[in-house]
Each structure stands twice: as C-alpha cells, then as structure tokens.
Short mmCIF file of C-alpha atoms and ligand atoms in Angstrom, two decimals:
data_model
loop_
_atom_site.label_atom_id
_atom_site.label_comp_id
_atom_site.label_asym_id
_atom_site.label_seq_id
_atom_site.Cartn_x
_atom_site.Cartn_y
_atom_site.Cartn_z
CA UNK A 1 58.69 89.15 89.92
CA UNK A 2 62.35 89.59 91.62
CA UNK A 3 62.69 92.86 92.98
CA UNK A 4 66.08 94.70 93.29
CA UNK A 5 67.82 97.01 94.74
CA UNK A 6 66.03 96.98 97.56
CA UNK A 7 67.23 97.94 100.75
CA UNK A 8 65.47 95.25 103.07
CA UNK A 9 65.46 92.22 104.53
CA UNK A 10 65.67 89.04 101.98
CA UNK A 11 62.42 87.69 104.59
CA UNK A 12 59.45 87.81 102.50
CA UNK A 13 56.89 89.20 105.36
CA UNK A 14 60.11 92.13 105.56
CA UNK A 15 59.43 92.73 102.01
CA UNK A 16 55.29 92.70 101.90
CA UNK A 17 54.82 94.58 105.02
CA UNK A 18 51.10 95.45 103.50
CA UNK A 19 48.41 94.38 101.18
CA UNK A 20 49.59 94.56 97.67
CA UNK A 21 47.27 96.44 96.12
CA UNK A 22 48.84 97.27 92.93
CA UNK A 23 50.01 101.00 92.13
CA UNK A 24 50.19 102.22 88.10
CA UNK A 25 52.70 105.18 87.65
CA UNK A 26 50.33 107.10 84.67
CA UNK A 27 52.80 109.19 82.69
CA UNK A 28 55.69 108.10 84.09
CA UNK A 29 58.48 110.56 83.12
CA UNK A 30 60.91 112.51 86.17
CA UNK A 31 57.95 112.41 88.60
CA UNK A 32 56.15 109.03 88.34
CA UNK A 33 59.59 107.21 87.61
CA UNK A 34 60.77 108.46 90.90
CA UNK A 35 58.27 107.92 93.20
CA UNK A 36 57.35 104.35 91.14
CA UNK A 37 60.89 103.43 91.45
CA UNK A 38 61.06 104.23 95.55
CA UNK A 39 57.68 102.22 95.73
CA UNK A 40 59.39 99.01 93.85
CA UNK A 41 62.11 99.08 95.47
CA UNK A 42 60.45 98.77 98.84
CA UNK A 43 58.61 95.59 97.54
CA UNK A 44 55.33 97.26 96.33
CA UNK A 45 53.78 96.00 93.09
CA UNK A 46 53.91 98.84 90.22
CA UNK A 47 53.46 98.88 86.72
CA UNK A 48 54.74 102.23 84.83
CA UNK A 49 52.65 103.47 81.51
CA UNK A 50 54.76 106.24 79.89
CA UNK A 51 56.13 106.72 76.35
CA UNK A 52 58.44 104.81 74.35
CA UNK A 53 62.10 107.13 74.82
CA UNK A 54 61.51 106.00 78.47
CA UNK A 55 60.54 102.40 78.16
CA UNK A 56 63.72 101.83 75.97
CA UNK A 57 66.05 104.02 78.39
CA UNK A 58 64.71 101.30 81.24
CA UNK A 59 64.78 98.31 79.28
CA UNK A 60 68.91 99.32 78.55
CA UNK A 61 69.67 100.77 81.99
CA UNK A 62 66.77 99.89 84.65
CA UNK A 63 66.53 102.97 86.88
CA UNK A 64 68.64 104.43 89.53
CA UNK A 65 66.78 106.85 92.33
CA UNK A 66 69.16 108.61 94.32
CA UNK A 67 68.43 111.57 97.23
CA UNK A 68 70.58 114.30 97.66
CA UNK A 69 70.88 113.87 101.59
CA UNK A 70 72.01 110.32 100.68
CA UNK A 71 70.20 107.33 99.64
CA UNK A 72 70.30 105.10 96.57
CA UNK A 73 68.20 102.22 94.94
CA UNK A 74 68.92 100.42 91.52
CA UNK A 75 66.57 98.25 89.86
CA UNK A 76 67.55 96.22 87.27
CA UNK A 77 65.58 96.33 84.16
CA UNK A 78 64.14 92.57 84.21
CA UNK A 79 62.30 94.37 87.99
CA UNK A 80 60.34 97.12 86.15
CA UNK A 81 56.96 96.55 84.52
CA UNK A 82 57.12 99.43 81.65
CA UNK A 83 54.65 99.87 79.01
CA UNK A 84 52.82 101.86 76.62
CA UNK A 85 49.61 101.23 77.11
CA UNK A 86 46.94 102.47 79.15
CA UNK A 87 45.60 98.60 79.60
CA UNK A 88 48.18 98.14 82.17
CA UNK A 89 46.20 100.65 84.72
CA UNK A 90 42.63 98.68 84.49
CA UNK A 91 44.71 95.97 86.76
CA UNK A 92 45.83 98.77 89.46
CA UNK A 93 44.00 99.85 92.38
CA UNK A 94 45.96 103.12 92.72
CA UNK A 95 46.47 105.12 89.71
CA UNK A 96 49.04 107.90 89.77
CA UNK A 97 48.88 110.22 87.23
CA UNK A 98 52.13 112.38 86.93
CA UNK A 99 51.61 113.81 83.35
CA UNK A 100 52.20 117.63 82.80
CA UNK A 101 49.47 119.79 83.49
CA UNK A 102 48.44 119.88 79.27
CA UNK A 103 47.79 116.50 79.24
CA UNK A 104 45.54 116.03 81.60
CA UNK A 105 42.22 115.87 79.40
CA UNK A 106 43.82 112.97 77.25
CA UNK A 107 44.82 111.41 80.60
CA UNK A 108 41.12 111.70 81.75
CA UNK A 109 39.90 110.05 78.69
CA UNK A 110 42.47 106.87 78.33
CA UNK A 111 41.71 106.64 82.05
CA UNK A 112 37.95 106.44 81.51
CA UNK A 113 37.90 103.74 78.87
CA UNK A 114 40.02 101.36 81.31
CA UNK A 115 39.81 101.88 85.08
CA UNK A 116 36.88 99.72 86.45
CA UNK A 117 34.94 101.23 89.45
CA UNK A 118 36.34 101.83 92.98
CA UNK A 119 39.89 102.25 91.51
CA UNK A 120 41.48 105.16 93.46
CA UNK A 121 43.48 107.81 91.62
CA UNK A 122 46.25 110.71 92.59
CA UNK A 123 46.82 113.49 90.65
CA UNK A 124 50.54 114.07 91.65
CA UNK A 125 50.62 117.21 89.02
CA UNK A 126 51.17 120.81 89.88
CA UNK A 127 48.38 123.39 89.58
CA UNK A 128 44.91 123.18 89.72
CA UNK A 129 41.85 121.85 87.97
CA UNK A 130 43.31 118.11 87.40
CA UNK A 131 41.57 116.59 90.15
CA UNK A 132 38.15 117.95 89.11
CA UNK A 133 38.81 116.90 85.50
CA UNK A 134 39.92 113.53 86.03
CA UNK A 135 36.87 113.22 88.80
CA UNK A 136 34.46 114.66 85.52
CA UNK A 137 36.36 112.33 83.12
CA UNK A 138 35.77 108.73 85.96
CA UNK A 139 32.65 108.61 87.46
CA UNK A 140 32.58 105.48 90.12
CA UNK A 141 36.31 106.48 91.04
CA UNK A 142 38.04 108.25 93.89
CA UNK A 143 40.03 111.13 92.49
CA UNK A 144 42.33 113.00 95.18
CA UNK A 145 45.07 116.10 94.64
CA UNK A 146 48.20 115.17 95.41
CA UNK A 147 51.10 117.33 95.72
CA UNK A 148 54.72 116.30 95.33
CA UNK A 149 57.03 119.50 97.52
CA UNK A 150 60.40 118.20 96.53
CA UNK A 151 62.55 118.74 92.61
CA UNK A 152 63.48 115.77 91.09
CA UNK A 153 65.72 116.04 88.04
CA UNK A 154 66.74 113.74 85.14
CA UNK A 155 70.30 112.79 85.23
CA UNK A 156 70.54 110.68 82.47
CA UNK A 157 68.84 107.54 81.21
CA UNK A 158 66.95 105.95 84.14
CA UNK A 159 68.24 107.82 86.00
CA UNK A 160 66.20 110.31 88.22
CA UNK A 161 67.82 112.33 91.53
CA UNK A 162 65.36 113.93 94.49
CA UNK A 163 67.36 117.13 94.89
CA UNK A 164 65.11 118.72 97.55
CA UNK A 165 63.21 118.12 100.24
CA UNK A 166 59.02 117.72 101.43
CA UNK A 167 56.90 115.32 101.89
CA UNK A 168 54.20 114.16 100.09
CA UNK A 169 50.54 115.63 100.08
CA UNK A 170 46.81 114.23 99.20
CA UNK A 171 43.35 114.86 100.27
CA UNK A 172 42.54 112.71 103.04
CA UNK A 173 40.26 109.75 102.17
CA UNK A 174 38.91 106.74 103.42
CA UNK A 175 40.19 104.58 100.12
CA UNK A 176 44.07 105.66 100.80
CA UNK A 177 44.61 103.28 103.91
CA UNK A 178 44.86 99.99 101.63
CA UNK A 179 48.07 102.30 100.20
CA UNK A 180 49.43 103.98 103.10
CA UNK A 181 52.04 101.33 104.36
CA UNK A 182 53.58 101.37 100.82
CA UNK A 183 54.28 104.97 100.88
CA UNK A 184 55.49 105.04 104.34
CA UNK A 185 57.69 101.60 104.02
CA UNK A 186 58.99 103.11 100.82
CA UNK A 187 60.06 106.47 102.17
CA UNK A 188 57.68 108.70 100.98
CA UNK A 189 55.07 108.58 103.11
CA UNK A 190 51.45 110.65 101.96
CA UNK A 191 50.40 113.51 103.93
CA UNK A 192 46.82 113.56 104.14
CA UNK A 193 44.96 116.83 104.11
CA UNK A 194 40.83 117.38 104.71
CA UNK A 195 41.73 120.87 102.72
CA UNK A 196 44.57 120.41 100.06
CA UNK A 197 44.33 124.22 98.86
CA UNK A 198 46.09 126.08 100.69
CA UNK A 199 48.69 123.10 100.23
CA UNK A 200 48.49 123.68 96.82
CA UNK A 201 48.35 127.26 97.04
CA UNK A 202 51.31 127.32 99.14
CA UNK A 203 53.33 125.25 96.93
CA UNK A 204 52.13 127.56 93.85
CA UNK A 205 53.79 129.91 95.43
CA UNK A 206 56.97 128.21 95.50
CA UNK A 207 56.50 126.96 91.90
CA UNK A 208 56.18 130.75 90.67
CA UNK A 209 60.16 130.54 90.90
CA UNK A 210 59.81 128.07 87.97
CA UNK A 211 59.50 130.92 85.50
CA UNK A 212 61.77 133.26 86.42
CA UNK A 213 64.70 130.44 87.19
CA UNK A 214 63.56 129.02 83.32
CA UNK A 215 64.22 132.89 82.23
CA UNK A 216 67.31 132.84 84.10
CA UNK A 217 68.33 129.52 82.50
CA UNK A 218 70.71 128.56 85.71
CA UNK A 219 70.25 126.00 88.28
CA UNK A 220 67.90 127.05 90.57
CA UNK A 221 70.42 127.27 93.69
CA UNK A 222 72.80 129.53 92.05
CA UNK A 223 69.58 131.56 91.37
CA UNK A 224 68.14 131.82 94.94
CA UNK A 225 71.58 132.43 95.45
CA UNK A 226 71.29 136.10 94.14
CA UNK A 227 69.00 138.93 95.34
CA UNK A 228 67.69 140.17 92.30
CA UNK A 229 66.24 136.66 91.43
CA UNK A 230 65.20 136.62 94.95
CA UNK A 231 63.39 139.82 94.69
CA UNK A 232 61.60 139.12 91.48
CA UNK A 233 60.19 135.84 93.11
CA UNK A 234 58.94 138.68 96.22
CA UNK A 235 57.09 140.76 93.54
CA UNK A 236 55.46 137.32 92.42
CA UNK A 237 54.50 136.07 95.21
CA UNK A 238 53.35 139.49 96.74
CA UNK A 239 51.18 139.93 94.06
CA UNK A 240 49.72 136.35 94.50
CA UNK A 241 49.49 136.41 98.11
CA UNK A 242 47.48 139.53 98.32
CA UNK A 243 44.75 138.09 95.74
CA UNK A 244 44.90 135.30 98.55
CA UNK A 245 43.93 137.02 101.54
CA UNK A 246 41.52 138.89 99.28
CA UNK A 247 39.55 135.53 98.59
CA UNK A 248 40.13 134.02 102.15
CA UNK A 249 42.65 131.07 101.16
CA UNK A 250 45.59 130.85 104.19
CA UNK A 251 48.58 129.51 102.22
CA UNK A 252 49.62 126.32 104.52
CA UNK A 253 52.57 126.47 106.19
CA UNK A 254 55.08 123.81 104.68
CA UNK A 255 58.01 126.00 105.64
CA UNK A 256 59.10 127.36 109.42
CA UNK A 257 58.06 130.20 108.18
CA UNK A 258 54.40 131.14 107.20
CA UNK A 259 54.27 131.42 103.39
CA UNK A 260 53.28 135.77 104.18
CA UNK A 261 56.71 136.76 105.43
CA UNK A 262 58.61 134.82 102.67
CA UNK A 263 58.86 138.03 99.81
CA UNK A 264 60.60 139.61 103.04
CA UNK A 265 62.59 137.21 103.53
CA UNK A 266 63.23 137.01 100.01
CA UNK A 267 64.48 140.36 99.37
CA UNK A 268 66.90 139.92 102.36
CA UNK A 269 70.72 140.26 101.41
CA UNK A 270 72.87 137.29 100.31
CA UNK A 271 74.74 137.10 103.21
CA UNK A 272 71.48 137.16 105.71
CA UNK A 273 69.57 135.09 103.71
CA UNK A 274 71.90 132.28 103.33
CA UNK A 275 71.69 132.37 107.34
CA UNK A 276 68.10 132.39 107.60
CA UNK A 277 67.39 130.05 104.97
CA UNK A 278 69.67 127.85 104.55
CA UNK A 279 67.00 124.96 103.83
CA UNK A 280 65.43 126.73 100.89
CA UNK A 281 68.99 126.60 99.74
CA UNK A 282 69.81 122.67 100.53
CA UNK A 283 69.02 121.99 96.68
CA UNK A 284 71.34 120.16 95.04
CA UNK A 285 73.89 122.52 92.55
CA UNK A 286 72.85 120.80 89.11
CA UNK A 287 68.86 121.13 89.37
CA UNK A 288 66.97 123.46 87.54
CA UNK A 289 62.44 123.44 87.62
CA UNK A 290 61.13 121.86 84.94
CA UNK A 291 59.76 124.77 83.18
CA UNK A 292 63.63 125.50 82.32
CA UNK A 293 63.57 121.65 81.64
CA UNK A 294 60.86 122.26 79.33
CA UNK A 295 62.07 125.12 77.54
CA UNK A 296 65.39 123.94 76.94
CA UNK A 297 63.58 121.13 75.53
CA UNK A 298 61.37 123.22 73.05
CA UNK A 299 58.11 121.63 74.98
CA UNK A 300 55.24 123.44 76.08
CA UNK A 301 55.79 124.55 79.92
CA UNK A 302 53.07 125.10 82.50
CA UNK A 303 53.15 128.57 82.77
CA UNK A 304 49.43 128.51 82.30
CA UNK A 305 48.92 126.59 85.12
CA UNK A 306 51.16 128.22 87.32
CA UNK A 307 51.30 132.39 86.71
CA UNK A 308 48.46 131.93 84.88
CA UNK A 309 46.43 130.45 88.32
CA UNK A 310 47.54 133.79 89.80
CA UNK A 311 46.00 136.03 86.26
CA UNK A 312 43.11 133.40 87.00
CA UNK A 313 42.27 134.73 90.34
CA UNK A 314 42.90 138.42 89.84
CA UNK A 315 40.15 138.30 87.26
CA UNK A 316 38.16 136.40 89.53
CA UNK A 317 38.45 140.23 91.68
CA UNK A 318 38.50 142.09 88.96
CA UNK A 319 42.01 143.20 88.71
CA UNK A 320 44.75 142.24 87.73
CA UNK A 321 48.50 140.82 88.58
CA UNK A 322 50.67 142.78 86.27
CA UNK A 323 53.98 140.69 87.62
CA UNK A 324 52.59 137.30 86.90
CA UNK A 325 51.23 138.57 83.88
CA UNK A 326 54.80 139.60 82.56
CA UNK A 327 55.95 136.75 83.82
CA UNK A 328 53.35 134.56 81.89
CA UNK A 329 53.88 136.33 79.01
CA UNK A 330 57.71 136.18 78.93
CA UNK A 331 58.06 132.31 79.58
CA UNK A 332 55.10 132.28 76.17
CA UNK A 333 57.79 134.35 74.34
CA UNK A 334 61.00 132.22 75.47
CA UNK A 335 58.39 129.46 74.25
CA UNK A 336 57.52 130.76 70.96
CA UNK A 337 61.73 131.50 70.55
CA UNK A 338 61.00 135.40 70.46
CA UNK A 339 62.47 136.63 73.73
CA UNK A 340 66.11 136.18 75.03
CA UNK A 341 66.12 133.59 77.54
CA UNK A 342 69.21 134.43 79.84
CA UNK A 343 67.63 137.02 81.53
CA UNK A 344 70.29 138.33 84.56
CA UNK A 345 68.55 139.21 87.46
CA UNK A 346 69.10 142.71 87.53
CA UNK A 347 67.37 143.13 83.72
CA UNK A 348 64.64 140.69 84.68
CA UNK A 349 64.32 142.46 88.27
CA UNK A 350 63.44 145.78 86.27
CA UNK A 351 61.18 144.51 83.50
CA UNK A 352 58.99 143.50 86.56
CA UNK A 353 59.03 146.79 88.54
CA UNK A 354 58.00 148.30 85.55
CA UNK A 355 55.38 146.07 84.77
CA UNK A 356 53.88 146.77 88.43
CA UNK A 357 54.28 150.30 87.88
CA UNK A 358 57.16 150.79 90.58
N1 LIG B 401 59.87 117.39 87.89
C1 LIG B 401 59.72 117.90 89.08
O1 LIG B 401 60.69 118.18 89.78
C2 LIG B 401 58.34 118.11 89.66
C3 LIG B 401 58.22 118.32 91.03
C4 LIG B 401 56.95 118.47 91.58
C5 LIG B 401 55.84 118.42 90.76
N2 LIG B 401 56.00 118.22 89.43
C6 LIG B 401 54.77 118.16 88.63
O2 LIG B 401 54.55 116.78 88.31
C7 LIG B 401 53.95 116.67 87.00
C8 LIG B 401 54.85 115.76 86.15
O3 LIG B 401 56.10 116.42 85.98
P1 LIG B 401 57.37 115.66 85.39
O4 LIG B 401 58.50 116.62 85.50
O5 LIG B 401 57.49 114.32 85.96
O6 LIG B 401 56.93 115.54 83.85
P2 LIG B 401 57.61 114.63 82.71
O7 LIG B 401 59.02 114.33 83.09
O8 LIG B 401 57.33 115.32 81.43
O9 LIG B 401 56.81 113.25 82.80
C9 LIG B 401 55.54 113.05 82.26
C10 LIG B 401 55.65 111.90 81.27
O10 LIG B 401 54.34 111.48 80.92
C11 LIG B 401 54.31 111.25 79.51
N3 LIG B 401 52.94 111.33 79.01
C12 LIG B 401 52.22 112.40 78.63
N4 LIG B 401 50.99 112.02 78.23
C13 LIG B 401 50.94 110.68 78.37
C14 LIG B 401 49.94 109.72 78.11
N5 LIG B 401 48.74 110.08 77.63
N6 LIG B 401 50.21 108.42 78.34
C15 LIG B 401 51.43 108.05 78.83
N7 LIG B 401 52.42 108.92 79.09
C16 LIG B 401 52.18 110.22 78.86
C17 LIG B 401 55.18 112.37 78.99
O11 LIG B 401 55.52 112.16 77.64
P3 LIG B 401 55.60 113.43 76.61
O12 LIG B 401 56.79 114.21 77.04
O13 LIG B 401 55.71 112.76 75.29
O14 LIG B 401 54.33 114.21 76.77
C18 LIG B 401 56.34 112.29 79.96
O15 LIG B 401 57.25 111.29 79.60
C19 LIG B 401 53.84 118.09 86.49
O16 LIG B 401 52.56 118.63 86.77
C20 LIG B 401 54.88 118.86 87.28
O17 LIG B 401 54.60 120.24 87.44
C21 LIG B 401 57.21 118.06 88.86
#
C-alpha cells in the first residue's frame, strides 16, 4: 500500500528501517489516530479499528497530525487501513488499545475472541486496572501499561494536533524490541519502564487537572494560567500525594521537578510561576483534557478512573480524600446536567477548602 505524507526518503530500505510487524490502533479515536497516523507515516504497517463517525471522517479527509513545536504529516485516505471490526487485529502483532477507560471490559472480550497467542498488546489508556483486565481477558498474550504524557486534541475531521509535550511510556519487555524501531523512526519513541507505577502515578497526578479544567470549561492554558485553578490542582494533588508516601509509591519524576514540590509550585503567583514553569505552560491556546471534551460532548468522562483512583486508595488506609471526592462528585453532577459547569476559579477554589475542612 502507498504511503503518504511521509517525511523520508522515496528509498525503500529508508522507508522499512525495521521488521514490519504489523501494529492495530484498537479504538482509534484522538489517541490511537495520532500515534497510528505518526507510525504510518514513517512507513510502519497499521490497521485502525474504531467506529464508524471516524472511518467516514478518514475516508472524506485522510488524517492530518500536526505538533505544536512544528511538524506535520498528511495521509491521504486511499493510505489508511480503517475499519470496524475487531477481525482486523487477529493479523497484528502489536495491539494498541486506546479506548476510554469504560470500555475496557468490552475491549478485553472482542480482543479475546480474535488475537491468536504471542500477540503483544499496549494499553495506551489513562488510569489503572486496564492492563490487568486485558491480561485476565488474553491468556497466551503479553499485556503491558503504556502511558501517553502529552494532550492531543481533535481539530476537526481527521484531523488530530499533539499540543504538549512527553514521551511515551510502557513496561519494559522482552516482546517490544520487534516494535521499537517503529516508534523511534516515527517520532515517538517508547520509554520502557521495569516499574510503570509511579509513571502512572505521576501522570495521575497531572491528569487530576482534567476535572477541574472540565469544571472550568476553558482551555487548559488559560487555566494554569490563573492561581486559583492552580491552587485547586495543589489541594488535589496534596491530598493524593500524601496517600502516596503513606503506601510507599515515589511518583516518577517526568518533570525537572519531583512530582512533591509541584502543589508549591502550583500555588506560586502568576507572574513567578510563568517564570518557573514555563514548560507546563508550552500547551497550545485551543486545548482543553478530554474530560471537558467529554462533557461538552454529553459522554461519560473518566472521573472514576482518575479522582476516583485517589478515593480508591484513601479507603485502601482507611480515610478519606475529601478534595478528590468533591471533585469526583462535581464532574458526576456536570455529567448528570445538575451542577453549573463554568465554575471560576475563585468559587471552585472555595468549594474545595471547604470540602477539606480549611
Ligand atoms: N486525548 C488525550 O489527549 C489523551 C492523552 C493521554 C491519554 N489519554 C487517554 O487515552 C485513552 C483514549 O483517549 P482518547 O481521547 O483518544 O479517546 P477517544 O477520542 O474517545 O477515542 C477512543 C475511540 O475508541 C472508540 N471505541 C470505544 N469502544 C470501542 C470498541 N469496542 N471498538 C472500537 N472502537 C471503540 C470510541 O468510540 P465511542 O466514542 O463510540 O465509545 C472512540 O472513537 C483514554 O484512557 C484517555 O484518558 C488521552
């Protein structure tokens, strides 16, 4: 099949640099169409499976990746393997599954009835739990975490923008190496981790901005942008990171600064925290997370995978996290249509000190 777009050489051996294994993007919505796309376009061979509103936005407009430091690749519709059905992965030796976190079970049991043994599978999803139930769900297969650090946002049909930064992460295995070159020739190349965790932990941490930029329903720079928001993602993360030295878990470091001094440096004033961070704030002005994504859209966000992780572990001590809790239960209301959801940061900032008592 042609491939297009593609920023190398026309010499074949330029464009299959490694084995071509083939690569299925499971679920392949702002996530898996991104990263899928950047693998085609370097030459690797990928089928999508995803739903029908995405398969017809391809077949009319192909897709078009871009990075906000720079960096574009269009493929042409006639270079993009879409379907619907979960056939297309029994040919794949690397499945990525890049559903949301609540479909995950179905996932597991498509997967199950089609993936032959020794086929290796990422969950790129946020949260926890997915590996383990896909692993329960495919007996005979390699299931790894993944963890994708960087936003990407929908711009339109096919069309799918990187709008932060971070590199990607999976558990370290033996079965990955057939895949490596493809990742690293395509520009997102897979950090592997013996302990993905406190990878996961530390991005968690990050990801509890997702509810409180979806309750502030404004792109998320113009958010971190402003203290109060700032200081309600402190009280968050406070909360979680105490239950995390309580049960041992060291947040890793995917920032200059370790993941305990960043409520402090959160609560810091506009002015000084534009200076000492301005890489948290190199996001690009339109994106939002895609629990605000979600909401706008009336669908189901992953609050319970996210906050609720953090509620998950204080009962696990038996106590609770009365932030993450309001938190949980305020992105369940915005849901369920029976909370406001432009919270300012101010009137969001003290619905959170009073739910932690301050
Ligand atoms: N977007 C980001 O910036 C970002 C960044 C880092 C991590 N993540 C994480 O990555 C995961 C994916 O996020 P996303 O934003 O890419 O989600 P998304 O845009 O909703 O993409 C998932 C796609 O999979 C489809 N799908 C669901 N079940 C399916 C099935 N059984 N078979 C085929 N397709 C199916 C969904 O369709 P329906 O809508 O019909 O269910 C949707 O089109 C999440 O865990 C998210 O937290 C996202």
């Amino acid at each position: 099949m042609a491939r297009a777009g593609v920023r190398l050489a026309e010499d074949p051996a330029v464009r299959h640099p490694y084995p071509m294994a083939g690569i299925c993007i499971y679920g392949a919505g702002s996530v898996g169409c991104y990263i899928g796309g950047r693998l085609l376009a370097a030459g690797a061979d990928v089928r999508f499976v995803g739903r029908e509103r995405i398969a017809s936005d391809i077949r009319g407009h192909g897709l078009a990746l871009s990075h906000y430091q720079g960096g574009h690749w269009r493929l042409p519709p006639s270079a993009i393997d879409f379907s619907t059905n979960a056939e297309v992965a029994k040919r794949a030796g690397l499945v990525l599954v890049t559903v949301k976190s609540a479909a995950t079970r179905t996932v597991a049991l498509e997967l199950a009835k089609v993936l032959p043994p020794g086929t290796v599978v990422i969950s790129f999803q946020n949260g926890f739990g997915h590996a383990d139930r896909l692993h329960t769900a495919l007996p005979g297969r390699t299931v790894l975490q993944g963890m994708v650090p960087f936003n990407v946002v929908t711009l339109g049909p096919g069309i799918f923008h990187q709008a932060s930064q971070g590199a990607l992460a999976v558990e370290a295995h033996v079965e990955l190496a057939p895949h490596l070159a493809a990742f690293a020739f395509s520009g997102l190349p897979l950090s592997q981790y013996r302990d993905i965790v406190p990878v996961q932990w530390a991005k968690l941490l990050f990801n509890l901005n997702n509810a409180i930029n979806a309750l502030a329903n404004i792109p998320l720079k113009e958010e971190l942008s402003q203290r109060a928001y700032r200081r309600c993602l402190a009280l968050a993360q406070a909360e979680a990171l105490a239950l995390l030295e309580r049960s041992g878990i060291r947040p890793a470091r995917l920032t200059p600064l370790p993941a305990s001094w960043l409520p402090r440096l959160l609560d810091a004033p506009d002015w000084l925290f534009a200076r000492l961070a301005s890489k948290m704030l190199m996001i690009d002005p339109v994106a939002r997370s895609s629990m605000a994504d979600d909401l706008a859209a009336g669908r189901p966000t992953e609050i319970d995978w996210i906050n609720g992780e953090v509620l998950r572990l204080a009962e696990q001590h038996g106590t609770r996290a009365p932030v993450n809790e309001r938190l949980h239960a305020l992105v369940h209301a915005a849901e369920s249509g029976t909370t406001r959801r432009h919270w300012s940061g101010e009137s969001l900032l003290a619905e959170l000190l009073q739910a932690a008592g301050a």
